[in-house]
PDB file of C-alpha atoms in Angstrom:
ATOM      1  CA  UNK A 250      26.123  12.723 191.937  1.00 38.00           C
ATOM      2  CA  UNK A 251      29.259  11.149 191.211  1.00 43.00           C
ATOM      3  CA  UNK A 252      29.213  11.969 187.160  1.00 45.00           C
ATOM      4  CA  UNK A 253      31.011  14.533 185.458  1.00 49.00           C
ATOM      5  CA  UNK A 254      30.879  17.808 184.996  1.00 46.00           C
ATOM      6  CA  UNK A 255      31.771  18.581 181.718  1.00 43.00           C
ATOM      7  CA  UNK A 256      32.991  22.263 180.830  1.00 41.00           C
ATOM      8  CA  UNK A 257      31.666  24.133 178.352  1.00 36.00           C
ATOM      9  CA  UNK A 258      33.231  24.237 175.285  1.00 38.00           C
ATOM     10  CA  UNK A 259      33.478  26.153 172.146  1.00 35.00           C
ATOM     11  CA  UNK A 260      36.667  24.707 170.262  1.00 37.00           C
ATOM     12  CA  UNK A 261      35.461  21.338 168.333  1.00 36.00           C
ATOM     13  CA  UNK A 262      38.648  19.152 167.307  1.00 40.00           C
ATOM     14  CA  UNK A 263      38.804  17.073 164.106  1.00 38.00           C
ATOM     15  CA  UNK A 264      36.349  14.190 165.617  1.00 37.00           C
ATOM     16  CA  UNK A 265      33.521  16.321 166.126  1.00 39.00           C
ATOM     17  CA  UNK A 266      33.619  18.413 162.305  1.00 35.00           C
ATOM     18  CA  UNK A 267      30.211  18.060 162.676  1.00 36.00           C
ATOM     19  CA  UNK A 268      29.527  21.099 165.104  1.00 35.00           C
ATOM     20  CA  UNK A 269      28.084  24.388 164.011  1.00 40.00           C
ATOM     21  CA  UNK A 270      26.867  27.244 165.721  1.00 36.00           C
ATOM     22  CA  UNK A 271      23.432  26.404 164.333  1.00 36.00           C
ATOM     23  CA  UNK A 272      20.807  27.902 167.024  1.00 37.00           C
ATOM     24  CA  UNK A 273      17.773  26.793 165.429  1.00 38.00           C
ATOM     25  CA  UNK A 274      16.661  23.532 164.281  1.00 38.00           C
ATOM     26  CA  UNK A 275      13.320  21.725 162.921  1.00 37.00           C
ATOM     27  CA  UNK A 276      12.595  17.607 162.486  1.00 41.00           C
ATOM     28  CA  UNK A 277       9.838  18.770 159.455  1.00 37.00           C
ATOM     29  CA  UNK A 278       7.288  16.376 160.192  1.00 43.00           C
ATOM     30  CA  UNK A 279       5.616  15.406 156.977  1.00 41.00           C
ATOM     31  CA  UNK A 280       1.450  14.406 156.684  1.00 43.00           C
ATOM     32  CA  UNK A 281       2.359  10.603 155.998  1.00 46.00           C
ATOM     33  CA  UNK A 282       3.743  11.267 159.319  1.00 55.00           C
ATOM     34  CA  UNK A 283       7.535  10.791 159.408  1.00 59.00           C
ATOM     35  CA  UNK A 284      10.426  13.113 160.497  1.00 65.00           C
ATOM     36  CA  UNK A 285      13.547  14.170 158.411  1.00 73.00           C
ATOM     37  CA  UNK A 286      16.425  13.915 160.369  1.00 77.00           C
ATOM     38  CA  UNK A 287      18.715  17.395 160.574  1.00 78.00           C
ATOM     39  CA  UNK A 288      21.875  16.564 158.717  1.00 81.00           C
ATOM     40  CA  UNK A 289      23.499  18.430 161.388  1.00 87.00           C
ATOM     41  CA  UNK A 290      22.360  16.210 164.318  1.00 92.00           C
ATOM     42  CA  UNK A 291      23.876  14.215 166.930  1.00 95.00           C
ATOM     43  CA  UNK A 292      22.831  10.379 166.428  1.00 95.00           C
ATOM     44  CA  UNK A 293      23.638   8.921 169.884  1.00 97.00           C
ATOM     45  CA  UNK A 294      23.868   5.203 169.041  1.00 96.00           C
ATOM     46  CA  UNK A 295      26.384   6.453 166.065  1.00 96.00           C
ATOM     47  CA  UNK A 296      28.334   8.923 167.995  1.00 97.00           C
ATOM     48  CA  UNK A 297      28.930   6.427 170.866  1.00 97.00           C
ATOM     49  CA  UNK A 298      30.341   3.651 168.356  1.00 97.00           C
ATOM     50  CA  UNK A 299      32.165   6.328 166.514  1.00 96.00           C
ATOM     51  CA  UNK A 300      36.150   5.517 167.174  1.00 93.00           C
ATOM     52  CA  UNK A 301      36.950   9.106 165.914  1.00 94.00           C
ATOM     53  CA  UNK A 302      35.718  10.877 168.898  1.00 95.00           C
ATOM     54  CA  UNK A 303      37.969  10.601 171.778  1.00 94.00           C
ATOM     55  CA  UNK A 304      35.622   9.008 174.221  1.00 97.00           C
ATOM     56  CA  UNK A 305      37.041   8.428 177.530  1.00 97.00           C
ATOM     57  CA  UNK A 306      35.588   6.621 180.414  1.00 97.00           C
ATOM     58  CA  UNK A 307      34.459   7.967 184.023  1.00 95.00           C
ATOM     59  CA  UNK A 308      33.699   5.966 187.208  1.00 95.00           C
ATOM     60  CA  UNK A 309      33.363   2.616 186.246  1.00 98.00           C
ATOM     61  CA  UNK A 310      32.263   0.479 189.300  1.00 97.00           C
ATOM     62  CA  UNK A 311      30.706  -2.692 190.602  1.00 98.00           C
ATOM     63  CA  UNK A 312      27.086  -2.572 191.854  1.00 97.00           C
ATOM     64  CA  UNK A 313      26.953  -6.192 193.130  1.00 97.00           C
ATOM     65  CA  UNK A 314      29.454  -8.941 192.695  1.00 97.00           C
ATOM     66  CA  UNK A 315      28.468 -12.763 193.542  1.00 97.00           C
ATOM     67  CA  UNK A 316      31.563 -15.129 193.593  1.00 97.00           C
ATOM     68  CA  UNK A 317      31.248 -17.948 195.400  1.00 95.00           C
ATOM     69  CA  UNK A 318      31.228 -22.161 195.078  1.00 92.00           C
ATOM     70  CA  UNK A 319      28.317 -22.402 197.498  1.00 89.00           C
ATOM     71  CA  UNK A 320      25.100 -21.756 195.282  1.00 92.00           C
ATOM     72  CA  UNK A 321      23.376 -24.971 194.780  1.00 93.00           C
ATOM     73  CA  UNK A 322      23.431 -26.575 191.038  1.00 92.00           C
ATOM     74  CA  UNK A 323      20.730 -29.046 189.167  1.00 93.00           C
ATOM     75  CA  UNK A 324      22.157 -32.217 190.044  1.00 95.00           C
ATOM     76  CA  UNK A 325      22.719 -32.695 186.082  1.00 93.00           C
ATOM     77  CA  UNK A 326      25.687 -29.962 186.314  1.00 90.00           C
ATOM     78  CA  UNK A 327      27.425 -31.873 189.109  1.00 93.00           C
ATOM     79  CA  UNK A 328      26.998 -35.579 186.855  1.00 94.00           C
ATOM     80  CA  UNK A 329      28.370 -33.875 184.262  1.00 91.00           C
ATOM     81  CA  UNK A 330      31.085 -32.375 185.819  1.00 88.00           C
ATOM     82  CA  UNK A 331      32.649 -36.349 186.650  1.00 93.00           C
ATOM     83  CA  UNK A 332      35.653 -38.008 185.030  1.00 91.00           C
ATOM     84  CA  UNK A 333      33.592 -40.360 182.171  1.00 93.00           C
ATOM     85  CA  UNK A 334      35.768 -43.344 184.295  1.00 93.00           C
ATOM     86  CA  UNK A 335      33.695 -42.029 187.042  1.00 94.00           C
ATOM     87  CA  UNK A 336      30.830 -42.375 185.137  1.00 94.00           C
ATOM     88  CA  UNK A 337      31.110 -45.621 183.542  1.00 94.00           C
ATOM     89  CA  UNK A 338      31.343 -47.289 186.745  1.00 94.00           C
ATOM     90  CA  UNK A 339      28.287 -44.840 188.432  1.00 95.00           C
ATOM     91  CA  UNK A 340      25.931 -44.708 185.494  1.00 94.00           C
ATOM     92  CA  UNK A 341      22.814 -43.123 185.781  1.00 93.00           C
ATOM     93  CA  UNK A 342      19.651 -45.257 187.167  1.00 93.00           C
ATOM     94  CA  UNK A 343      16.022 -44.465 186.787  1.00 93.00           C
ATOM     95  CA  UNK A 344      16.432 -42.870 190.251  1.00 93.00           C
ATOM     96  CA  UNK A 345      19.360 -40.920 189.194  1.00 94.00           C
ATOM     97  CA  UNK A 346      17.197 -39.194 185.785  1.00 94.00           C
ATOM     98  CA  UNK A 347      14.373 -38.407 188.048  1.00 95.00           C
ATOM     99  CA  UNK A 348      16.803 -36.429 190.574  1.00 94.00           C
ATOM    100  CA  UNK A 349      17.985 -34.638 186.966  1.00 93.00           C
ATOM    101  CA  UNK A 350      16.719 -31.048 187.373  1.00 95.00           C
ATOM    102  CA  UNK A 351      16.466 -31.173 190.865  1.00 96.00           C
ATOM    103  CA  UNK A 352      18.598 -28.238 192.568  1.00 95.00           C
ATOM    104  CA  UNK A 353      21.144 -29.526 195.297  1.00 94.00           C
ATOM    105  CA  UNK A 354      25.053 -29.175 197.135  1.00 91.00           C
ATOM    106  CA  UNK A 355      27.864 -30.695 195.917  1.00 90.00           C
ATOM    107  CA  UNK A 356      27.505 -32.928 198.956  1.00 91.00           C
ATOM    108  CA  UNK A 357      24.135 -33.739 198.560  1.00 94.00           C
ATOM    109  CA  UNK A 358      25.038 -34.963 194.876  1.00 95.00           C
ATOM    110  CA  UNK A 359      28.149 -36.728 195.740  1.00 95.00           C
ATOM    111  CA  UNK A 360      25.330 -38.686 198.512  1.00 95.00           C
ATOM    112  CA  UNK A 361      22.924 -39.043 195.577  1.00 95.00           C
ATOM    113  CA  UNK A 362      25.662 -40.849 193.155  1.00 95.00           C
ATOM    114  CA  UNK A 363      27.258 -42.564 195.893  1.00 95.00           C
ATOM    115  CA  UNK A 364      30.643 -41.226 195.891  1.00 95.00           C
ATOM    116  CA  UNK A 365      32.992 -39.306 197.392  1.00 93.00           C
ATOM    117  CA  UNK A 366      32.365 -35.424 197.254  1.00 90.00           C
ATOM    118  CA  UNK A 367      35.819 -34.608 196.069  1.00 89.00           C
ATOM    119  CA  UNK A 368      35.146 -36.617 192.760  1.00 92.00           C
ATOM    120  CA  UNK A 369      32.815 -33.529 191.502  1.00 90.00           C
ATOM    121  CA  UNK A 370      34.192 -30.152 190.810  1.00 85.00           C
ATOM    122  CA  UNK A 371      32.247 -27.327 191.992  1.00 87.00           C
ATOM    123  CA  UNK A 372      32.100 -24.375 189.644  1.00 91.00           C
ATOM    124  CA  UNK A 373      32.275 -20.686 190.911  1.00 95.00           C
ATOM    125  CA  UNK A 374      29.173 -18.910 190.568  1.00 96.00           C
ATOM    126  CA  UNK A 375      30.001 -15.830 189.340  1.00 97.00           C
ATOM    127  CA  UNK A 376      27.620 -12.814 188.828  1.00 98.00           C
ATOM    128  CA  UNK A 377      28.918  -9.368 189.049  1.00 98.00           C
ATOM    129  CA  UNK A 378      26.978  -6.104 187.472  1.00 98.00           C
ATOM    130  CA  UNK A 379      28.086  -3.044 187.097  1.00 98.00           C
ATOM    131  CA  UNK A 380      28.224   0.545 185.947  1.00 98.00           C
ATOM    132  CA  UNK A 381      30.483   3.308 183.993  1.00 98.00           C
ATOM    133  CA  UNK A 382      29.907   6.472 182.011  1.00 98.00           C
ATOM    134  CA  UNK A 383      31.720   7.448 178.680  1.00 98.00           C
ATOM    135  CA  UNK A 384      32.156  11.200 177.923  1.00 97.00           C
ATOM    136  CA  UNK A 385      33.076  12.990 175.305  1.00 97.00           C
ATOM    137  CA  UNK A 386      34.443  17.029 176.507  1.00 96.00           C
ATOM    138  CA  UNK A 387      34.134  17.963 172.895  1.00 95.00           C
ATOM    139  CA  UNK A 388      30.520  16.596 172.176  1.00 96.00           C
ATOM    140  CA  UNK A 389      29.502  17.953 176.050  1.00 97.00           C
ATOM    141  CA  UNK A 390      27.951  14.249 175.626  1.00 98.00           C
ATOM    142  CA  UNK A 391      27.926  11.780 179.034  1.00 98.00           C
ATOM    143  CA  UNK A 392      26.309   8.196 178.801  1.00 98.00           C
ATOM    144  CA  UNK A 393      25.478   6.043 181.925  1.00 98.00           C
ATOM    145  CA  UNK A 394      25.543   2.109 181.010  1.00 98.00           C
ATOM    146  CA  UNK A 395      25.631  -1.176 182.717  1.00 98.00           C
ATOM    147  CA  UNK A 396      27.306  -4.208 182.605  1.00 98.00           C
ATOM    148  CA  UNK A 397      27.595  -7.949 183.450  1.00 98.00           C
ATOM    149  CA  UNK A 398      28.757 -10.868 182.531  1.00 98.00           C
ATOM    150  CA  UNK A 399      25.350 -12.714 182.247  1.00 97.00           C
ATOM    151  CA  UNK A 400      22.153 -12.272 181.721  1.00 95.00           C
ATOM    152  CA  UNK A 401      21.386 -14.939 183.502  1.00 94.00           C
ATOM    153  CA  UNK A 402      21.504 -15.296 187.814  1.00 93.00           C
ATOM    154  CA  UNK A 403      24.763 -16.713 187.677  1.00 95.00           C
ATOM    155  CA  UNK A 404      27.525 -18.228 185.887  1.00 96.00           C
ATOM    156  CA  UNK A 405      28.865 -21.351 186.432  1.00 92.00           C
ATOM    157  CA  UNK A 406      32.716 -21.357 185.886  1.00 93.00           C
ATOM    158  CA  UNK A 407      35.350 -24.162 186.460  1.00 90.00           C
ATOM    159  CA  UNK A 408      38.116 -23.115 187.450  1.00 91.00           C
ATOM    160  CA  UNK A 409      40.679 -23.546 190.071  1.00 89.00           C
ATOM    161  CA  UNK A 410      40.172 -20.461 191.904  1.00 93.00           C
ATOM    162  CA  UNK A 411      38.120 -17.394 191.895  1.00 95.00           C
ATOM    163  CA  UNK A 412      40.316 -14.714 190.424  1.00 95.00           C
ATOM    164  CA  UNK A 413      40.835 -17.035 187.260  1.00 96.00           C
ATOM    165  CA  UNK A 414      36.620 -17.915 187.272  1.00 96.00           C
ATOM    166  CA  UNK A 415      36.308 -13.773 187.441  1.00 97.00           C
ATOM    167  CA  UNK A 416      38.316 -13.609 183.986  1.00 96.00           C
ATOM    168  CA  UNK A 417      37.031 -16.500 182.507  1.00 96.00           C
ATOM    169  CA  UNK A 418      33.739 -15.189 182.813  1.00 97.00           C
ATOM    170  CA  UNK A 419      34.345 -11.809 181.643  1.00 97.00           C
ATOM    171  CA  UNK A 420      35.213 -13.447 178.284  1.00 95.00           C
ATOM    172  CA  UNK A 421      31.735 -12.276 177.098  1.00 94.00           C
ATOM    173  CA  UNK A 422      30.512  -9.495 179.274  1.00 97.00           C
ATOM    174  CA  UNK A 423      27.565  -7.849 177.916  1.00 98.00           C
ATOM    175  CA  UNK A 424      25.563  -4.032 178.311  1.00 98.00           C
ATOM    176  CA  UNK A 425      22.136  -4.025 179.951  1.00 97.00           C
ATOM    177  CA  UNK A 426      19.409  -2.483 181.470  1.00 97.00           C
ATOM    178  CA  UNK A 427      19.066   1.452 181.577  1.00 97.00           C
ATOM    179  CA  UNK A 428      20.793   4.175 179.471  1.00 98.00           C
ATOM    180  CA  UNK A 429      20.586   7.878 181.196  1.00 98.00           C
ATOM    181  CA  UNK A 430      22.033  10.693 179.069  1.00 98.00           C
ATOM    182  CA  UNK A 431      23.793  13.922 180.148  1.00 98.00           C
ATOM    183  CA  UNK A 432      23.950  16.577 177.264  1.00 98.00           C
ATOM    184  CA  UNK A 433      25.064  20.286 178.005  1.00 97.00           C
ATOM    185  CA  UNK A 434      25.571  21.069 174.045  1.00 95.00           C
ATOM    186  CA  UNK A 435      22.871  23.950 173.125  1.00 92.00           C
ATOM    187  CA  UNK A 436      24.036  24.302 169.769  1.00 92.00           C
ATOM    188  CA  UNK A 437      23.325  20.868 168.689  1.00 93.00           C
ATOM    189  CA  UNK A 438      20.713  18.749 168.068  1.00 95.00           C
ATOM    190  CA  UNK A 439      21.155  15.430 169.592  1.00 97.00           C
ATOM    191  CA  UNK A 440      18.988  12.708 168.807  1.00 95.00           C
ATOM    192  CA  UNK A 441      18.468   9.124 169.552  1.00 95.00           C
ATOM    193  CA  UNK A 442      16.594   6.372 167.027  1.00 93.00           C
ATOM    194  CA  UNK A 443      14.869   3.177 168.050  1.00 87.00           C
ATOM    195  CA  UNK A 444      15.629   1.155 164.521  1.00 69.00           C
ATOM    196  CA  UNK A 445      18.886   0.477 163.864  1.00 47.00           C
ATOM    197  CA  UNK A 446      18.607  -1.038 160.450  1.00 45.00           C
ATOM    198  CA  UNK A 447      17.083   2.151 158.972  1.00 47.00           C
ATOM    199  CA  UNK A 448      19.068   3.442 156.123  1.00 54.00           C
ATOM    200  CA  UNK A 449      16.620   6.472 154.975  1.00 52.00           C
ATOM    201  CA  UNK A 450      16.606   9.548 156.667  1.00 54.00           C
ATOM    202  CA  UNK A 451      12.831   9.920 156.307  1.00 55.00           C
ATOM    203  CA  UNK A 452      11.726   7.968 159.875  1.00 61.00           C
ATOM    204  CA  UNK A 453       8.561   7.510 161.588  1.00 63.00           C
ATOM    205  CA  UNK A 454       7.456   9.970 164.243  1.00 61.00           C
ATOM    206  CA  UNK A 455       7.743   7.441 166.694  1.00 68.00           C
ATOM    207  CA  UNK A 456      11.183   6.166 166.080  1.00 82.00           C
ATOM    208  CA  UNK A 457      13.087   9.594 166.658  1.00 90.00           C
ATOM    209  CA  UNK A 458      13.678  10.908 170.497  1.00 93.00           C
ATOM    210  CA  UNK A 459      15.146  14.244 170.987  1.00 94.00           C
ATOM    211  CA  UNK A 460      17.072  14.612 173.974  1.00 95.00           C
ATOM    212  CA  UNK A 461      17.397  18.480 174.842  1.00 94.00           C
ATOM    213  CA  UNK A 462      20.091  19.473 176.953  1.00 96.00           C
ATOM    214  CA  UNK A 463      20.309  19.478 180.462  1.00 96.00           C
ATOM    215  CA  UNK A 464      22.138  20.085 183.354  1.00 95.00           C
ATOM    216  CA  UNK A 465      20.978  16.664 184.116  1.00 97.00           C
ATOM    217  CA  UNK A 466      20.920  13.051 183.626  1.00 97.00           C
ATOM    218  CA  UNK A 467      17.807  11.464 181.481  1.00 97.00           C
ATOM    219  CA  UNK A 468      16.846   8.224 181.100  1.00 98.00           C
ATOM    220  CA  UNK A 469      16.228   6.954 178.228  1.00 97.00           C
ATOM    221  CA  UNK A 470      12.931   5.268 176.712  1.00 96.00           C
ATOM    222  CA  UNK A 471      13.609   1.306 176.951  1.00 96.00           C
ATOM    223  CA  UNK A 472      12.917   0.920 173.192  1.00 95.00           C
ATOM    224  CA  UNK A 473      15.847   3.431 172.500  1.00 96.00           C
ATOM    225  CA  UNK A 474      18.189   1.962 175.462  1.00 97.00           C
ATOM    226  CA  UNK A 475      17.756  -0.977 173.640  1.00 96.00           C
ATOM    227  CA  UNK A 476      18.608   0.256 170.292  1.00 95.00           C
ATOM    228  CA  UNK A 477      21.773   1.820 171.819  1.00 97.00           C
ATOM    229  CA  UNK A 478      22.465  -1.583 173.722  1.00 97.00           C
ATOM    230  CA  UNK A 479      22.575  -3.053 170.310  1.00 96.00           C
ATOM    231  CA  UNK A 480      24.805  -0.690 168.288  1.00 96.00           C
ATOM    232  CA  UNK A 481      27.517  -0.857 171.595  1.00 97.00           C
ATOM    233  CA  UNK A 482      27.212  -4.390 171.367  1.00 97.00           C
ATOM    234  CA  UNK A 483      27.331  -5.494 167.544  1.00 96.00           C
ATOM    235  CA  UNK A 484      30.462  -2.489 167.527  1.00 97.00           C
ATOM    236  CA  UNK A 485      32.094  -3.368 170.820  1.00 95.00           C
ATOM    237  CA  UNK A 486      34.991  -5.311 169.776  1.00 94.00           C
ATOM    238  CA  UNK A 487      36.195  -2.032 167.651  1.00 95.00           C
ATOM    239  CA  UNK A 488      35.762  -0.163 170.671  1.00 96.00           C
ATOM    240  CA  UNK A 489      38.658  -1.463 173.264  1.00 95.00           C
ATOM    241  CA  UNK A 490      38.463   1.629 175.896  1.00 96.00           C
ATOM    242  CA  UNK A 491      34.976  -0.729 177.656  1.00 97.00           C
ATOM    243  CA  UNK A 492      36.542  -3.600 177.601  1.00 96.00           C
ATOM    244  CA  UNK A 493      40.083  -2.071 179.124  1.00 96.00           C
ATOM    245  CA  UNK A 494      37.717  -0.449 181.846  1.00 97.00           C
ATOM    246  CA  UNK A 495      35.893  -3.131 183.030  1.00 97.00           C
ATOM    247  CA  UNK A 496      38.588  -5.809 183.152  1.00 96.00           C
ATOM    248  CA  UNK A 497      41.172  -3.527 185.048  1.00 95.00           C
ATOM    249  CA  UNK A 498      38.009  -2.888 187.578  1.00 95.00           C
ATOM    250  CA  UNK A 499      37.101  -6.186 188.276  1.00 94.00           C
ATOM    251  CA  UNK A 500      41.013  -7.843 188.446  1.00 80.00           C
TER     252      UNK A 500
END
């Protein structure tokens, strides 16, 4: 496996106060069946959006990368694309609307209008997902995310040429998909929590995971992947080491 392998460590700096030598801890589960959460805990979606710890990223890479100008488009994309001069004197017929959604080349449209193919402007299809970990040496803490710039199976960029439709669609890049967790820190609880608008420490069973440590990667549950998806997300603007990551690995 290509992850680290953080050390063990017993000397906690200012960003991780939090760390005791606590061996023993209890969620007290109550009869109207919550949890308390231990004051002393790790809370994974807070820790990772925390810009006191000094996070640093590990093997950030790309999984799959489309780029190319050669993916068929509804033939509404390539109308729109024309000059409105263009337009004006090719307006769209009954035969035209029907053809709207209908998937097709640049060439094929161009036939379709009845003009020359170098009057539409074929955008760069750009997909590209990928994958990093962020580690903490102090918190013994490792996270496995993903990334891409849509959700979608493409998107459709116009620019001039394929490096610039790369950064252009990087503009909003986005986490996804599966979360796995490495944690090596026995002396800490570490804890993950599927509802990120709670604001009492009293939770339902259900909504608290404890992740034990491991020499190991875990996955995570897809309900709290999710709710660490979210927190990264709605935080990632104050949280420039991603961004730097990704955009110097896909330039």
């Amino acid at each position: 496996m290509d992850l680290p392998t953080l050390p063990t460590q017993t000397n906690m700096d200012n960003t991780t106060a939090t760390l005791d030598n606590q061996e023993e801890h209890s969620d007290i589960e109550s009869e109207s069946g919550t949890q308390t959460i231990d004051p002393n805990a790790i809370i994974l979606a807070e820790a990772l959006t925390d810009k006191a710890i000094s996070w640093q990223i590990h093997n950030c890479k790309i999984i799959k990368k489309t780029v190319t100008q050669d993916l068929p488009l509804p033939f509404l994309y390539h109308y729109d694309s024309l000059d409105n001069a263009i337009k004006q004197t090719h307006p769209l017929t009954p035969e035209l609307l029907i053809q709207f959604n209908t998937p097709m080349s640049a060439h094929e449209a161009a036939k379709l209008i009845g003009i020359d193919e170098e009057l539409l402007t074929s955008p760069w299809h750009v997909k590209i997902i990928g994958s990093l970990v962020v580690f903490s040496e102090a918190l013994q803490l490792a996270v496995r995310l993903h990334w891409t710039n849509t959700g979608k199976e493409t998107q459709q960029v116009y620019t001039k040429d394929a490096a610039d439709a790369i950064i252009a669609a990087f503009k909003d890049w986005q986490f996804f998909g599966r979360v796995d967790v490495l944690y090596k820190n026995n002396k800490q609880i570490l804890i993950s929590i599927d509802e990120q608008d709670s604001n009492t420490q009293a939770l339902p069973v259900e909504s608290l995971l404890t992740i034990d440590a491991s020499g190991d990667y875990q996955q995570l549950l897809a309900t709290h992947a999710l709710a660490a998806i979210v927190k990264l997300e709605a935080d990632k603007a104050d949280l420039p080491w991603f961004d730097k990551a990704i955009l110097e690995r896909i330039e």
